[in-house]
Amino acid sequence: MELWYTEEHTDEVRFSIKVERQLFSGQSEFQTIDFFESKEFGRFFTLDGLMMVNEKDEFIYHDMITHVALATNPNIKKVLVIGAGDGGTVRELTRYKHIEQIDMVEIDEMVVRLCQEHLPITASKLEDERVNLYFEDGVKFVEGKEGEYDLIIVDSTDPIGPGEGLFTVDFYNNCYKALSEEGILVNQHESPYYENYAREMKRSHQKIKKIFPISRVYQAHIPTYPSGHWLFGFASKKYDPIKDVQVDQWNNFGITTRYYNTDLHVGCFFLPNYVKEMLESDDE
Amino acid sequence: MELWYTEEHTDEVRFSIKVERQLFSGQSEFQTIDFFESKEFGRFFTLDGLMMVNEKDEFIYHDMITHVALATNPNIKKVLVIGAGDGGTVRELTRYKHIEQIDMVEIDEMVVRLCQEHLPITASKLEDERVNLYFEDGVKFVEGKEGEYDLIIVDSTDPIGPGEGLFTVDFYNNCYKALSEEGILVNQHESPYYENYAREMKRSHQKIKKIFPISRVYQAHIPTYPSGHWLFGFASKKYDPIKDVQVDQWNNFGITTRYYNTDLHVGCFFLPNYVKEMLESDDE
């Protein structure tokens, strides 16, 4: 017998993984959740049939969604993480001893509990004493907050389903207010290659760049996401991620990473022309 | 009816494309050749079941295999291209008016003739008067050549089948000799992500770095190649691709590109730690 998981990257493109077994399949209040075991990627889980995290390349996504901001402002002390139910983003943040507070707001408690059971590689640091877990809607959580965080990381699903509100102007405005004077917003920013993802990428960037004085986009190679070409948004009130990167200070933290380094920190902001053109264009 | 092309990226990972129709299927003296028409990628062709070129993202591969060398040494006049039967690499080279001679050595004439018929987007410049087509084994072609070329581009298939000889020490040594004092060798360098490709990447790099005083690797996002994380080797007798890049001179050529730009030129050499470690290691 062979068992294959197949994801539709577009209506015309499919990516399939041979799986050893399905570890869990169920429905939360918000979405369908599946966990699988595979030889190539180790354990992985999907939400509504889309790959979220796998043991083979989760390090790439989690390196890139955290360390770029921390090397730009190594004095970040209070962090808000929205989404990120697998715990990988929080795991990377807990490696910084000087971070004092990590508030994680995940709408779907079931995702967190299942990751704690099946994916300890990412979920293992959710019990760090600096971490406060809130099982709430991130959109509502940031409403009314003022100057509380040095960094907000939006580690969301795609803007369809429970992640939708995390791609709106109101939400980005509330993030701006919730950030300190030196605040940085990092968000997963979809992909430029397939049209369905590229549309969301452009919309998100158009909204953020109207709100934040500094708004840049950086890229990473994440093979299990559609096209493998994934983007992150870096929006900031004060710090420019290239001009202000604190290379020595970050390297002195002594944090070992398998993807991120301070050369790549600069390199990842140099985007292909076709991506730059999409980001600069005003069409939707 | 639905018709799907499926490529095995590993024994456990498959990538599938919905195709409208198969345009050609046949066997040359060297390999199995198939051409397809698809909505997502336009026309594409495969050799022995592996995606070579498609209309949607061929520009990424062809930008990156040519312009990095030409921006490092904008005075390149004589170029040898090995493989590259689709013609895309030659097409990019013909955009430089100052290049005087382009020798293209492709072992399989049938690939070239079929691309001229079905893929004019890449094959359209093979009739440029500076281009000399040789339907021969590239391994033998370079034997005995001395100081003839400023640039050799090895645009090969994987090191299994007809491309195998293009990944050997003898071949790289002969390329070294065939290059001028200012010579540069660029080769397609496989991928770091899946183990079968990563092994070939490491072997290739270990061989080249023993022969050339400057040996670097750079990366690009090519979504239709396995993992989408593809590498190129840059080996050189004299020029360093970062220190010596001629930004103004290259931009003054006025060559419009959809992927390459001179910022990305520098950025693409900043590799993830896990890739750097593989390239630095001496295990096979």
Coordinates of C-alpha atoms in Angstrom, one line a residue:
Chain A
M1 CA 0.0 0.0 0.0
E2 CA 1.1 3.6 -0.7
L3 CA -0.4 6.6 1.0
W4 CA 0.1 10.0 -0.5
Y5 CA -0.7 13.5 0.8
T6 CA -1.4 15.9 -2.1
E7 CA -1.6 19.7 -1.8
E8 CA -3.0 21.8 -4.6
H9 CA -0.6 24.7 -5.1
T10 CA -2.9 26.0 -7.9
D11 CA -5.8 24.3 -9.7
E12 CA -3.1 23.0 -12.1
V13 CA -0.2 22.2 -9.9
R14 CA 0.1 19.6 -7.2
F15 CA 2.7 18.7 -4.6
S16 CA 2.6 15.2 -3.1
I17 CA 4.3 13.6 -0.2
K18 CA 4.5 9.9 0.5
V19 CA 3.3 9.4 4.1
E20 CA 3.9 6.5 6.4
R21 CA 0.7 7.2 8.4
Q22 CA -1.8 9.7 9.4
L23 CA -1.3 10.6 13.1
F24 CA -4.5 12.6 13.5
S25 CA -7.4 14.0 11.6
G26 CA -10.0 16.2 13.0
Q27 CA -12.0 19.4 12.9
S28 CA -11.6 22.3 15.3
E29 CA -14.0 25.2 15.7
F30 CA -12.0 27.0 13.0
Q31 CA -10.4 24.5 10.6
T32 CA -9.6 21.0 9.6
I33 CA -6.4 19.7 11.2
D34 CA -4.3 16.7 10.0
F35 CA -1.0 15.4 11.2
F36 CA 1.2 13.0 9.2
E37 CA 4.4 11.1 9.5
S38 CA 6.6 10.9 6.4
K39 CA 10.2 9.8 5.6
E40 CA 11.2 12.8 3.6
F41 CA 9.8 15.5 5.9
G42 CA 9.4 13.8 9.2
R43 CA 6.2 14.8 10.9
F44 CA 4.1 17.5 9.4
F45 CA 0.7 19.1 9.9
T46 CA -1.8 20.7 7.6
L47 CA -4.7 23.2 8.1
D48 CA -7.6 22.9 5.7
G49 CA -5.3 20.7 3.5
L50 CA -2.4 23.2 3.3
M51 CA 1.1 22.3 4.7
M52 CA 1.9 24.4 7.7
V53 CA 5.0 23.0 9.3
N54 CA 7.2 19.9 8.8
E55 CA 10.3 18.7 10.7
K56 CA 12.6 19.0 7.7
D57 CA 12.3 22.7 6.8
E58 CA 10.5 24.4 9.7
F59 CA 13.9 25.8 10.7
I60 CA 13.9 28.0 7.6
Y61 CA 10.6 29.6 8.2
H62 CA 11.2 30.1 12.0
D63 CA 14.7 31.5 11.5
M64 CA 13.5 34.0 9.0
I65 CA 10.4 35.2 10.8
T66 CA 12.3 36.0 14.0
H67 CA 16.0 36.7 13.6
V68 CA 15.8 39.4 11.0
A69 CA 13.9 41.7 13.4
L70 CA 16.2 40.7 16.4
A71 CA 19.3 41.6 14.5
T72 CA 17.9 44.9 13.3
N73 CA 17.0 45.8 16.9
P74 CA 18.8 43.6 19.4
N75 CA 17.1 45.4 22.3
I76 CA 13.6 44.1 21.7
K77 CA 12.2 43.1 25.0
K78 CA 8.4 42.7 24.6
V79 CA 7.1 40.6 21.7
L80 CA 3.5 39.8 20.5
V81 CA 3.2 36.8 18.3
I82 CA -0.1 36.3 16.5
G83 CA -0.9 32.9 15.2
A84 CA 2.1 30.5 15.3
G85 CA 0.2 27.7 16.9
D86 CA 3.0 25.2 16.3
G87 CA 5.2 27.1 18.7
G88 CA 8.3 27.4 16.4
T89 CA 8.3 31.2 16.4
V90 CA 8.1 31.3 20.2
R91 CA 10.9 28.7 20.4
E92 CA 13.3 30.9 18.4
L93 CA 12.3 34.0 20.5
T94 CA 13.0 32.2 23.8
R95 CA 16.6 31.7 22.7
Y96 CA 17.2 35.4 23.4
K97 CA 17.9 35.7 27.1
H98 CA 17.2 39.4 27.2
I99 CA 13.6 39.1 25.8
E100 CA 11.4 39.7 28.8
Q101 CA 7.8 39.0 27.6
I102 CA 6.3 36.9 24.8
D103 CA 2.6 37.1 24.4
M104 CA 1.3 34.6 21.9
V105 CA -2.3 34.9 20.6
E106 CA -3.5 31.9 18.7
I107 CA -7.2 31.6 17.9
D108 CA -7.2 27.8 17.8
E109 CA -6.2 26.1 21.0
M110 CA -6.6 22.7 19.4
V111 CA -3.7 23.4 17.0
V112 CA -1.4 24.2 20.0
R113 CA -2.4 21.2 22.0
L114 CA -1.9 18.9 19.0
C115 CA 1.5 20.3 18.3
Q116 CA 2.5 19.8 21.9
E117 CA 1.6 16.2 21.4
H118 CA 2.8 15.5 17.9
L119 CA 5.4 18.2 17.1
P120 CA 7.6 18.8 20.2
I121 CA 10.3 20.0 17.9
T122 CA 8.4 23.3 17.5
A123 CA 6.1 23.3 20.5
S124 CA 8.7 22.6 23.2
K125 CA 9.3 26.1 24.5
L126 CA 5.7 27.2 25.0
E127 CA 6.1 26.6 28.7
D128 CA 9.0 29.1 29.0
E129 CA 8.1 31.3 31.9
R130 CA 8.2 34.5 29.8
V131 CA 5.5 33.1 27.4
N132 CA 1.8 34.0 28.0
L133 CA -0.6 32.0 25.9
Y134 CA -3.9 33.6 24.8
F135 CA -6.4 31.6 22.9
E136 CA -8.2 34.5 21.3
D137 CA -8.7 36.3 18.0
G138 CA -5.4 38.2 17.3
V139 CA -7.5 40.9 15.5
K140 CA -9.4 41.7 18.7
F141 CA -6.4 41.3 21.0
V142 CA -4.4 44.2 19.4
E143 CA -7.4 46.6 19.4
G144 CA -6.8 49.4 21.9
K145 CA -3.2 48.4 22.8
E146 CA -0.8 51.4 22.8
G147 CA 3.0 51.3 22.6
E148 CA 3.2 48.0 24.4
Y149 CA 5.4 45.9 22.1
D150 CA 8.8 46.3 20.5
L151 CA 8.0 43.6 18.0
I152 CA 4.8 42.0 16.6
I153 CA 5.1 38.9 14.5
V154 CA 2.1 37.8 12.5
D155 CA 2.7 34.1 11.8
S156 CA -0.6 33.5 10.2
T157 CA -2.3 31.1 7.7
D158 CA -3.3 32.4 4.3
P159 CA -5.8 35.2 4.1
I160 CA -8.7 32.8 3.6
G161 CA -10.5 31.3 6.6
P162 CA -9.4 32.2 10.2
G163 CA -6.3 34.2 9.0
E164 CA -8.4 36.7 6.9
G165 CA -8.6 39.5 9.5
L166 CA -4.8 39.5 9.9
F167 CA -4.5 41.0 6.4
T168 CA -6.7 44.0 6.8
V169 CA -6.0 47.8 7.1
D170 CA -7.7 48.0 10.5
F171 CA -5.5 45.2 11.9
Y172 CA -2.3 46.8 10.5
N173 CA -3.3 50.1 12.0
N174 CA -3.9 48.6 15.4
C175 CA -0.5 46.9 15.2
Y176 CA 1.1 50.2 14.5
K177 CA -0.6 51.7 17.6
A178 CA 0.3 48.6 19.7
L179 CA 4.0 49.1 18.9
S180 CA 6.5 51.2 20.7
E181 CA 8.4 54.1 19.1
E182 CA 11.0 51.6 17.9
G183 CA 8.5 49.0 16.9
I184 CA 8.8 46.4 14.2
L185 CA 6.0 44.4 12.5
V186 CA 7.0 41.2 10.7
N187 CA 4.4 39.2 8.8
Q188 CA 4.4 36.1 6.7
H189 CA 3.8 37.6 3.3
E190 CA 2.8 34.9 0.9
S191 CA 4.6 34.2 -2.4
P192 CA 5.1 36.0 -5.7
Y193 CA 5.0 33.1 -8.1
Y194 CA 1.5 31.7 -8.4
E195 CA -1.1 34.3 -9.2
N196 CA -3.4 33.4 -6.3
Y197 CA -0.6 33.9 -3.7
A198 CA 0.9 36.9 -5.5
R199 CA -2.4 38.8 -5.3
E200 CA -2.5 38.5 -1.6
M201 CA 1.1 39.5 -1.3
K202 CA 0.5 42.7 -3.3
R203 CA -2.6 43.6 -1.3
S204 CA -0.9 43.1 2.0
H205 CA 2.1 45.2 1.0
Q206 CA 0.0 48.0 -0.3
K207 CA -1.8 48.3 3.0
I208 CA 1.3 48.1 5.2
K209 CA 3.3 50.6 3.2
K210 CA 0.7 53.3 3.7
I211 CA 0.9 52.9 7.5
F212 CA 4.6 52.4 8.3
P213 CA 7.3 54.8 7.3
I214 CA 9.6 51.8 6.6
S215 CA 8.2 48.9 4.7
R216 CA 10.3 46.2 3.1
V217 CA 9.9 42.7 1.9
Y218 CA 12.4 39.8 2.2
Q219 CA 12.6 36.3 0.8
A220 CA 13.5 32.8 1.8
H221 CA 13.7 29.3 0.2
I222 CA 11.0 27.2 1.8
P223 CA 10.6 24.2 -0.4
T224 CA 7.4 22.9 1.0
Y225 CA 5.4 26.1 0.5
P226 CA 3.9 26.7 -2.9
S227 CA 6.7 27.6 -5.3
G228 CA 9.3 27.4 -2.6
H229 CA 9.7 31.2 -2.9
W230 CA 8.3 32.7 0.3
L231 CA 8.2 36.3 1.4
F232 CA 8.1 38.1 4.7
G233 CA 7.1 41.7 5.4
F234 CA 9.3 43.9 7.5
A235 CA 7.5 47.1 8.6
S236 CA 9.0 49.5 11.1
K237 CA 8.6 52.9 12.7
K238 CA 12.3 53.7 13.0
Y239 CA 14.8 51.0 12.0
D240 CA 15.8 50.1 8.5
P241 CA 16.6 46.4 8.3
I242 CA 19.7 46.9 6.1
K243 CA 21.2 50.2 7.3
D244 CA 20.6 49.4 11.0
V245 CA 21.5 45.7 11.2
Q246 CA 23.6 45.1 14.3
V247 CA 25.9 42.4 12.9
D248 CA 28.4 42.2 15.8
Q249 CA 25.8 42.4 18.5
W250 CA 23.7 39.7 16.9
N251 CA 26.6 37.4 16.4
N252 CA 27.7 38.0 20.0
F253 CA 24.4 36.5 21.1
G254 CA 25.9 33.1 20.1
I255 CA 22.7 31.8 18.7
T256 CA 23.3 28.9 16.3
T257 CA 21.1 28.9 13.3
R258 CA 20.8 26.6 10.3
Y259 CA 19.4 29.1 7.8
Y260 CA 19.8 32.7 9.0
N261 CA 23.1 34.5 9.2
T262 CA 23.9 38.2 9.1
D263 CA 25.2 38.2 5.5
L264 CA 22.0 36.5 4.4
H265 CA 20.1 39.1 6.5
V266 CA 21.2 41.7 3.9
G267 CA 21.0 39.4 0.9
C268 CA 17.4 38.4 1.5
F269 CA 16.1 41.9 0.9
F270 CA 17.5 42.0 -2.6
L271 CA 14.5 40.8 -4.6
P272 CA 14.1 39.7 -8.2
N273 CA 12.9 42.4 -10.6
Y274 CA 9.5 40.8 -11.2
V275 CA 8.8 40.7 -7.4
K276 CA 9.9 44.3 -7.0
E277 CA 7.6 45.4 -9.8
M278 CA 4.7 43.6 -8.2
L279 CA 5.3 45.3 -4.8
E280 CA 5.7 48.7 -6.4
S281 CA 2.6 48.4 -8.5
D282 CA -0.7 49.8 -7.3
D283 CA -3.0 47.4 -9.1
E284 CA -4.8 44.8 -7.2
Chain B
M1 CA -10.5 14.0 -19.1
E2 CA -7.5 15.3 -17.1
L3 CA -3.9 14.8 -18.1
W4 CA -1.2 15.2 -15.5
Y5 CA 2.6 15.2 -15.9
T6 CA 4.3 14.0 -12.7
E7 CA 8.0 14.4 -11.8
E8 CA 9.5 12.5 -8.9
H9 CA 11.7 15.0 -7.0
T10 CA 12.6 12.1 -4.7
D11 CA 11.1 8.6 -4.2
E12 CA 8.8 10.2 -1.7
V13 CA 8.0 13.6 -3.3
R14 CA 6.1 14.3 -6.5
F15 CA 5.4 17.5 -8.4
S16 CA 2.5 17.4 -10.9
I17 CA 1.4 19.7 -13.6
K18 CA -2.0 19.6 -15.4
V19 CA -1.2 19.5 -19.1
E20 CA -3.5 20.5 -22.0
R21 CA -1.7 18.2 -24.4
Q22 CA 1.5 16.4 -25.2
L23 CA 3.1 18.1 -28.2
F24 CA 5.9 15.5 -28.8
S25 CA 7.3 12.4 -27.3
G26 CA 10.3 10.6 -28.6
Q27 CA 13.7 9.1 -28.1
S28 CA 16.9 10.6 -29.3
E29 CA 20.2 8.8 -29.4
F30 CA 20.8 10.1 -25.8
Q31 CA 17.6 10.5 -24.0
T32 CA 13.8 10.5 -23.9
I33 CA 12.3 13.9 -24.9
D34 CA 8.8 15.2 -24.2
F35 CA 7.1 18.5 -24.9
F36 CA 3.9 19.6 -23.3
E37 CA 1.5 22.5 -23.3
S38 CA 0.1 23.6 -19.9
K39 CA -1.9 26.5 -18.6
E40 CA 0.2 27.3 -15.6
F41 CA 3.6 27.1 -17.2
G42 CA 2.9 27.4 -20.9
R43 CA 5.0 25.1 -23.0
F44 CA 7.6 22.9 -21.3
F45 CA 9.9 20.1 -22.1
T46 CA 11.4 17.2 -20.2
L47 CA 14.4 15.0 -20.6
D48 CA 14.2 11.5 -19.2
G49 CA 11.1 12.7 -17.3
L50 CA 12.7 15.7 -15.6
M51 CA 11.6 19.3 -16.2
M52 CA 14.2 21.2 -18.2
V53 CA 12.6 24.5 -19.3
N54 CA 9.1 26.0 -19.2
E55 CA 7.8 29.3 -20.5
K56 CA 6.8 30.6 -17.1
D57 CA 10.1 30.5 -15.2
E58 CA 12.8 29.9 -17.8
F59 CA 13.7 33.6 -17.4
I60 CA 14.9 33.0 -13.9
Y61 CA 17.4 30.2 -14.8
H62 CA 18.7 32.0 -17.9
D63 CA 19.1 35.4 -16.2
M64 CA 21.1 33.8 -13.4
I65 CA 23.3 31.5 -15.5
T66 CA 24.5 34.5 -17.7
H67 CA 24.3 37.9 -16.2
V68 CA 26.2 37.3 -13.0
A69 CA 29.4 36.5 -15.0
L70 CA 28.8 39.4 -17.4
A71 CA 28.4 41.9 -14.6
T72 CA 31.5 40.6 -12.9
N73 CA 33.5 41.0 -16.1
P74 CA 31.7 43.2 -18.6
N75 CA 34.5 42.7 -21.1
I76 CA 33.8 39.1 -21.9
K77 CA 34.1 38.6 -25.6
K78 CA 34.4 34.9 -26.3
V79 CA 32.0 32.4 -24.7
L80 CA 31.6 28.7 -24.7
V81 CA 28.2 27.3 -23.8
I82 CA 28.0 23.5 -23.1
G83 CA 24.6 21.9 -23.1
A84 CA 21.8 24.5 -23.1
G85 CA 20.0 22.8 -26.0
D86 CA 16.9 25.0 -25.5
G87 CA 18.8 28.1 -26.6
G88 CA 17.9 30.3 -23.6
T89 CA 21.4 30.8 -22.4
V90 CA 22.5 31.8 -25.9
R91 CA 19.5 34.1 -26.2
E92 CA 20.6 36.1 -23.1
L93 CA 24.3 36.2 -24.3
T94 CA 23.3 37.7 -27.7
R95 CA 21.8 40.7 -25.8
Y96 CA 25.4 41.9 -25.2
K97 CA 26.4 43.7 -28.3
H98 CA 30.1 43.5 -27.4
I99 CA 30.2 39.7 -27.2
E100 CA 32.0 38.6 -30.4
Q101 CA 31.8 34.8 -30.4
I102 CA 29.4 32.2 -28.8
D103 CA 30.3 28.6 -29.3
M104 CA 27.5 26.3 -28.2
V105 CA 28.2 22.6 -27.9
E106 CA 25.2 20.4 -27.4
I107 CA 25.5 16.7 -27.6
D108 CA 21.9 16.1 -28.7
E109 CA 20.9 17.9 -31.9
M110 CA 17.3 16.6 -31.6
V111 CA 16.8 18.7 -28.4
V112 CA 17.8 21.9 -30.3
R113 CA 15.7 21.2 -33.4
L114 CA 12.6 20.4 -31.2
C115 CA 13.1 23.6 -29.2
Q116 CA 13.3 25.6 -32.4
E117 CA 10.0 24.1 -33.4
H118 CA 8.2 24.1 -30.0
L119 CA 10.0 26.7 -27.8
P120 CA 10.9 29.7 -29.9
I121 CA 10.8 31.8 -26.6
T122 CA 14.2 30.2 -25.8
A123 CA 15.6 29.0 -29.2
S124 CA 15.0 32.2 -31.2
K125 CA 18.5 33.5 -31.1
L126 CA 20.4 30.4 -32.2
E127 CA 20.7 31.9 -35.6
D128 CA 22.5 35.0 -34.4
E129 CA 25.6 35.4 -36.6
R130 CA 28.0 35.2 -33.6
V131 CA 26.7 31.8 -32.6
N132 CA 28.5 28.6 -33.8
L133 CA 26.5 25.4 -33.1
Y134 CA 28.5 22.2 -32.5
F135 CA 26.5 19.0 -32.0
E136 CA 29.3 17.2 -30.1
D137 CA 30.2 15.9 -26.7
G138 CA 31.2 19.0 -24.6
V139 CA 33.7 16.9 -22.6
K140 CA 35.7 16.2 -25.8
F141 CA 35.2 19.7 -27.2
V142 CA 37.1 21.4 -24.4
E143 CA 40.0 18.9 -24.5
G144 CA 43.2 20.5 -25.7
K145 CA 41.8 24.1 -25.8
E146 CA 44.0 26.7 -24.3
G147 CA 43.1 30.2 -23.2
E148 CA 40.4 30.5 -25.8
Y149 CA 37.4 31.6 -23.8
D150 CA 36.6 34.4 -21.3
L151 CA 33.6 32.5 -20.1
I152 CA 32.4 28.9 -20.1
I153 CA 28.8 28.2 -19.1
V154 CA 28.0 24.6 -18.3
D155 CA 24.2 24.4 -18.7
S156 CA 23.8 20.7 -18.3
T157 CA 21.3 18.1 -17.2
D158 CA 21.9 16.3 -13.9
P159 CA 25.1 14.2 -13.5
I160 CA 23.2 11.0 -14.5
G161 CA 23.0 10.1 -18.2
P162 CA 24.5 12.3 -20.9
G163 CA 25.4 15.1 -18.5
E164 CA 27.6 12.8 -16.3
G165 CA 31.0 13.7 -17.9
L166 CA 30.3 17.4 -17.2
F167 CA 30.7 16.9 -13.5
T168 CA 34.2 15.3 -13.5
V169 CA 37.7 16.6 -12.4
D170 CA 39.1 16.0 -15.9
F171 CA 36.4 18.2 -17.5
Y172 CA 36.8 21.0 -14.9
N173 CA 40.6 20.9 -15.5
N174 CA 40.1 21.1 -19.2
C175 CA 37.7 24.1 -18.7
Y176 CA 40.4 25.8 -16.6
K177 CA 42.9 25.4 -19.5
A178 CA 40.4 26.5 -22.1
L179 CA 39.8 29.8 -20.2
S180 CA 41.8 33.0 -20.6
E181 CA 43.7 34.6 -17.7
E182 CA 40.5 36.4 -16.8
G183 CA 38.3 33.4 -17.4
I184 CA 35.1 32.5 -15.5
L185 CA 33.3 29.1 -15.3
V186 CA 29.6 29.1 -14.4
N187 CA 27.8 25.8 -14.0
Q188 CA 24.4 24.7 -13.0
H189 CA 25.1 23.3 -9.6
E190 CA 22.1 21.3 -8.4
S191 CA 20.2 21.9 -5.2
P192 CA 21.0 21.6 -1.5
Y193 CA 17.6 20.4 -0.2
Y194 CA 16.9 16.9 -1.3
E195 CA 19.7 14.5 -0.5
N196 CA 20.1 13.0 -4.0
Y197 CA 20.7 16.5 -5.4
A198 CA 22.7 17.8 -2.5
R199 CA 25.2 14.9 -2.9
E200 CA 26.0 16.0 -6.5
M201 CA 26.2 19.6 -5.5
K202 CA 28.8 18.8 -2.8
R203 CA 30.8 16.6 -5.2
S204 CA 30.8 19.2 -7.9
H205 CA 31.9 22.0 -5.6
Q206 CA 34.7 19.9 -4.0
K207 CA 36.2 19.3 -7.4
I208 CA 36.0 22.9 -8.7
K209 CA 37.4 24.5 -5.6
K210 CA 40.6 22.5 -5.9
I211 CA 41.2 23.8 -9.4
F212 CA 40.1 27.4 -9.4
P213 CA 41.5 30.1 -7.1
I214 CA 38.1 31.7 -6.7
S215 CA 35.1 29.3 -6.3
R216 CA 31.7 30.5 -5.0
V217 CA 28.2 29.3 -5.2
Y218 CA 25.0 31.4 -5.7
Q219 CA 21.3 30.7 -5.4
A220 CA 18.1 31.4 -7.1
H221 CA 14.4 30.7 -6.7
I222 CA 13.4 28.4 -9.6
P223 CA 10.0 27.0 -8.6
T224 CA 9.8 24.1 -11.1
Y225 CA 13.1 22.6 -10.2
P226 CA 13.2 20.1 -7.2
S227 CA 12.7 22.1 -4.0
G228 CA 12.8 25.4 -5.9
H229 CA 16.1 26.2 -4.4
W230 CA 18.7 26.0 -7.2
L231 CA 22.4 26.7 -7.1
F232 CA 25.0 27.9 -9.6
G233 CA 28.7 27.6 -9.4
F234 CA 30.9 30.6 -10.1
A235 CA 34.6 29.7 -10.5
S236 CA 37.2 32.2 -11.6
K237 CA 40.9 32.7 -12.2
K238 CA 40.9 36.4 -11.3
Y239 CA 37.6 38.1 -10.6
D240 CA 35.6 37.9 -7.4
P241 CA 31.9 38.1 -8.2
I242 CA 31.2 40.4 -5.2
K243 CA 34.3 42.6 -4.9
D244 CA 34.6 43.0 -8.7
V245 CA 31.0 43.5 -9.7
Q246 CA 30.8 46.4 -12.2
V247 CA 27.4 47.8 -11.2
D248 CA 27.4 51.0 -13.3
Q249 CA 28.9 49.3 -16.3
W250 CA 26.4 46.5 -16.3
N251 CA 23.4 48.9 -15.7
N252 CA 24.7 51.0 -18.6
F253 CA 24.2 48.1 -21.0
G254 CA 20.5 48.8 -20.6
I255 CA 19.6 45.1 -20.6
T256 CA 16.1 44.7 -19.1
T257 CA 15.8 41.6 -16.9
R258 CA 12.8 40.2 -15.0
Y259 CA 14.9 38.4 -12.3
Y260 CA 18.5 39.6 -12.2
N261 CA 19.6 42.9 -10.9
T262 CA 22.9 44.2 -9.5
D263 CA 21.6 44.2 -5.9
L264 CA 20.5 40.6 -6.2
H265 CA 23.8 39.9 -7.8
V266 CA 25.4 40.4 -4.4
G267 CA 22.5 39.0 -2.4
C268 CA 22.5 35.7 -4.2
F269 CA 25.9 34.7 -2.9
F270 CA 24.8 35.0 0.7
L271 CA 23.8 31.4 1.4
P272 CA 21.9 29.8 4.3
N273 CA 24.1 28.2 6.9
Y274 CA 23.1 24.7 6.1
V275 CA 24.1 25.2 2.5
K276 CA 27.5 26.8 3.5
E277 CA 28.2 23.9 5.8
M278 CA 27.5 21.4 3.0
L279 CA 29.8 23.2 0.6
E280 CA 32.6 23.5 3.2
S281 CA 32.4 19.9 4.3
D282 CA 34.7 17.3 2.8
D283 CA 32.5 14.3 3.1
E284 CA 30.9 12.9 -0.1

